[in-house]
PDB file of C-alpha atoms in Angstrom:
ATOM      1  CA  UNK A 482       7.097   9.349  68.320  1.00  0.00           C
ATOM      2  CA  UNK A 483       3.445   9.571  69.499  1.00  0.00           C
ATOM      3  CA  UNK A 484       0.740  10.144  67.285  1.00  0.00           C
ATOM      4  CA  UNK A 485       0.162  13.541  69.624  1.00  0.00           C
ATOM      5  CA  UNK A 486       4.143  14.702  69.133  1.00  0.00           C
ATOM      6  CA  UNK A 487       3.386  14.156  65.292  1.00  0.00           C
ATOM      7  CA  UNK A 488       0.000  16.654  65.253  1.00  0.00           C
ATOM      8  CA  UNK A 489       2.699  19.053  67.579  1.00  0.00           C
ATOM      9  CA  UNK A 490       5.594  18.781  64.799  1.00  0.00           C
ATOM     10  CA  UNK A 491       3.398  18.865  61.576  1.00  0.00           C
ATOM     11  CA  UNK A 492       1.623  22.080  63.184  1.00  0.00           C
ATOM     12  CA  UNK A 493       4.688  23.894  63.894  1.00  0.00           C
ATOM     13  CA  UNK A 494       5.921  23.087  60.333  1.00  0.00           C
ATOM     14  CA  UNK A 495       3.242  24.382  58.582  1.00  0.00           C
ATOM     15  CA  UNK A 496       2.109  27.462  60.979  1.00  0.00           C
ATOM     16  CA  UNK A 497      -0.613  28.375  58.304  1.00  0.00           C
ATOM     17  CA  UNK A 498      -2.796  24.929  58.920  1.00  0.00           C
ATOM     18  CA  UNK A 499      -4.238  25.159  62.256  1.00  0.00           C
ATOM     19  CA  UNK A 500      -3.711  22.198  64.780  1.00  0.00           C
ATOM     20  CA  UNK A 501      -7.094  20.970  64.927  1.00  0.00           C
ATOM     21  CA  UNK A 502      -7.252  20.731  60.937  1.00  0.00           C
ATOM     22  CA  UNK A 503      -3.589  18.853  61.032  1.00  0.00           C
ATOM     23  CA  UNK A 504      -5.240  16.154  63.959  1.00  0.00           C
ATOM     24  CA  UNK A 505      -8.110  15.586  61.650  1.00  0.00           C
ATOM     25  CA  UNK A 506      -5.477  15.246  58.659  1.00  0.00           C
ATOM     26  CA  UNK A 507      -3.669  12.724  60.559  1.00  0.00           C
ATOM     27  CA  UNK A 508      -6.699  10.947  61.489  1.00  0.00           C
ATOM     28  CA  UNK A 509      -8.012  10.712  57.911  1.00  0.00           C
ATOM     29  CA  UNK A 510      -4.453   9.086  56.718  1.00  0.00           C
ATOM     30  CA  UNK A 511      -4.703   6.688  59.788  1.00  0.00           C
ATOM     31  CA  UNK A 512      -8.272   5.263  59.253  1.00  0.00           C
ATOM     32  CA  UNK A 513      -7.702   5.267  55.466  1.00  0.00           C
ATOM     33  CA  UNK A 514      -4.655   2.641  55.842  1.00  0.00           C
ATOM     34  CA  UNK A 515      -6.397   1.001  59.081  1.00  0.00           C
ATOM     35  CA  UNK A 516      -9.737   0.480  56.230  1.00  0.00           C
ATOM     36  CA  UNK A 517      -7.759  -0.520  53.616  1.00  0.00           C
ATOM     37  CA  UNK A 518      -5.650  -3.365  55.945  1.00  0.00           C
ATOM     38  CA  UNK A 519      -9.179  -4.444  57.051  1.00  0.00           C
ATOM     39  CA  UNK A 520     -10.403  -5.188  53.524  1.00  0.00           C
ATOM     40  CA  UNK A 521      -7.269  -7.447  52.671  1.00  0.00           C
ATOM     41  CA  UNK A 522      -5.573  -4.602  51.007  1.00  0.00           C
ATOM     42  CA  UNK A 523      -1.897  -3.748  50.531  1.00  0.00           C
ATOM     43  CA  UNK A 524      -0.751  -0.295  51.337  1.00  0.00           C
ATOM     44  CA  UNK A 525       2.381   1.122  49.891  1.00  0.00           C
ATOM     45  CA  UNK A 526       3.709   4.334  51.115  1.00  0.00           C
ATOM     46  CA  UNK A 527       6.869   4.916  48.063  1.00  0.00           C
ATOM     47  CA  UNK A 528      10.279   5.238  49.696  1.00  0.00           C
ATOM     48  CA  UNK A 529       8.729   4.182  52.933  1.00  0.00           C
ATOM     49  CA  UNK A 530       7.313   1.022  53.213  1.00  0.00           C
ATOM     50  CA  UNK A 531       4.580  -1.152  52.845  1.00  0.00           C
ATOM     51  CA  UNK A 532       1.694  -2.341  54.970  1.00  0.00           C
ATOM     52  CA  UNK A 533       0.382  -5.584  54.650  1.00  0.00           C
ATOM     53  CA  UNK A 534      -2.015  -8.414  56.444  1.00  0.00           C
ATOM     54  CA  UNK A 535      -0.365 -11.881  57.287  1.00  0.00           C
ATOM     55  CA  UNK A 536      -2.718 -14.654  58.556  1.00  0.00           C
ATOM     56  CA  UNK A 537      -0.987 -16.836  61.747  1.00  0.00           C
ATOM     57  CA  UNK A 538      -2.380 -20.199  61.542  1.00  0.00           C
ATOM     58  CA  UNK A 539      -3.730 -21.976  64.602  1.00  0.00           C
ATOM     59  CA  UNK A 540      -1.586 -23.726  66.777  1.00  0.00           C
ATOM     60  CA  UNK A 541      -1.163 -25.160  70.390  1.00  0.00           C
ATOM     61  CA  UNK A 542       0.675 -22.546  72.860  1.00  0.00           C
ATOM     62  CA  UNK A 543       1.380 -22.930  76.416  1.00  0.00           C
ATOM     63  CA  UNK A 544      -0.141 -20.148  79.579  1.00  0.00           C
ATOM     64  CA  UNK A 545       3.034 -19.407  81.165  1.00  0.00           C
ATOM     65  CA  UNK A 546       1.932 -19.011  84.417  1.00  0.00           C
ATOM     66  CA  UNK A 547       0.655 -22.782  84.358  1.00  0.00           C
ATOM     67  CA  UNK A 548       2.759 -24.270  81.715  1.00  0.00           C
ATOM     68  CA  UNK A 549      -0.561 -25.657  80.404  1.00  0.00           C
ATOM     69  CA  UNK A 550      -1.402 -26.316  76.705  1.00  0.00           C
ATOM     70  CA  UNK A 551      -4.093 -23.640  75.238  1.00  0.00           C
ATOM     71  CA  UNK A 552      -5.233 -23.530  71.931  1.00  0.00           C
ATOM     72  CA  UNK A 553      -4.742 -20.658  69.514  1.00  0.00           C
ATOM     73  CA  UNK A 554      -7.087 -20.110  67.125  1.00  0.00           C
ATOM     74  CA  UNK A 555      -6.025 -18.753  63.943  1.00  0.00           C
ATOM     75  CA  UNK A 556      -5.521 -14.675  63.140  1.00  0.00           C
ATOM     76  CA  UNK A 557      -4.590 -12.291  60.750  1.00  0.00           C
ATOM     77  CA  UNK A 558      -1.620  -9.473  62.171  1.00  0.00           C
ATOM     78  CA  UNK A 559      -0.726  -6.103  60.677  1.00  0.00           C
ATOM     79  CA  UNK A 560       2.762  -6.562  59.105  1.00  0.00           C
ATOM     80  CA  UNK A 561       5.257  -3.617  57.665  1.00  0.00           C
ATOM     81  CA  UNK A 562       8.246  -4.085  55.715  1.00  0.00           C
ATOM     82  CA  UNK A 563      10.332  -1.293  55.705  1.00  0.00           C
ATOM     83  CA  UNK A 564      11.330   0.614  51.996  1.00  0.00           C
ATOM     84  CA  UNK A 565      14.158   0.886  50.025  1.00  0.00           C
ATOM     85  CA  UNK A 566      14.821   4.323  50.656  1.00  0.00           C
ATOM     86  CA  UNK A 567      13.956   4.035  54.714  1.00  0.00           C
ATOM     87  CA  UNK A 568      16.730   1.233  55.237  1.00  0.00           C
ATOM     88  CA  UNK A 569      18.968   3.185  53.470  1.00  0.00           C
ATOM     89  CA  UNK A 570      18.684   6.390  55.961  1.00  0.00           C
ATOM     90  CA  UNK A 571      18.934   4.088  58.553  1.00  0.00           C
ATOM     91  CA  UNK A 572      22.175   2.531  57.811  1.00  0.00           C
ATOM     92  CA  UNK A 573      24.201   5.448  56.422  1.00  0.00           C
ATOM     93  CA  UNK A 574      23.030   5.097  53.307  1.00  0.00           C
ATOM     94  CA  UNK A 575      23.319   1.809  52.087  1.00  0.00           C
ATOM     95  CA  UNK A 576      20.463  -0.608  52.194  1.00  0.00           C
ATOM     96  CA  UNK A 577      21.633  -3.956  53.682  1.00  0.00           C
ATOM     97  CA  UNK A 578      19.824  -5.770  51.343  1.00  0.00           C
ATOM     98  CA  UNK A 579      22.086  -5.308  48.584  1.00  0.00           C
ATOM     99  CA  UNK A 580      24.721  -7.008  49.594  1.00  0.00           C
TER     100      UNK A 580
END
């Protein structure tokens, strides 16, 4: 789902909010978790899942067009683990984790 189809299906569900006040809405929840990832924090969304940031250490890779050894510096990455609830809608119910 695009973020646009998301404004479109939020507006039609609530027909009293009008669409520009549902993009800003959006936007607002967005750059809240994008803010709180940048400062180092954890956000957790109940029943959904959890954002987190995860640092890559540095390493050698390889340019595949060469084959030629580059050097990758080190990096932090976005990383989401997926809720309780979430897996269990996905997989009819039961959340593969339990077994």
């Amino acid at each position: 789902m695009l973020r646009s189809e998301l404004i479109l299906r939020l507006s039609e569900e609530r027909p009293e909010i009008r669409p520009r006040e549902v993009e800003r809405i959006v936007d607002v929840i967005l750059d809240e978790i994008s803010a709180a990832l940048e400062a180092g924090d954890r956000v957790e969304l109940r029943g959904f899942g959890a954002f987190s940031v995860r640092q890559r250490e540095a390493r050698t890779g390889r340019n595949p067009r060469t084959g030629e050894s580059v050097p990758v510096e080190k990096k932090y990455v976005p990383f989401f683990k997926a809720g309780k609830e979430l897996r269990a809608r996905l997989n009819n119910g039961e959340d593969p984790e339990d077994r």
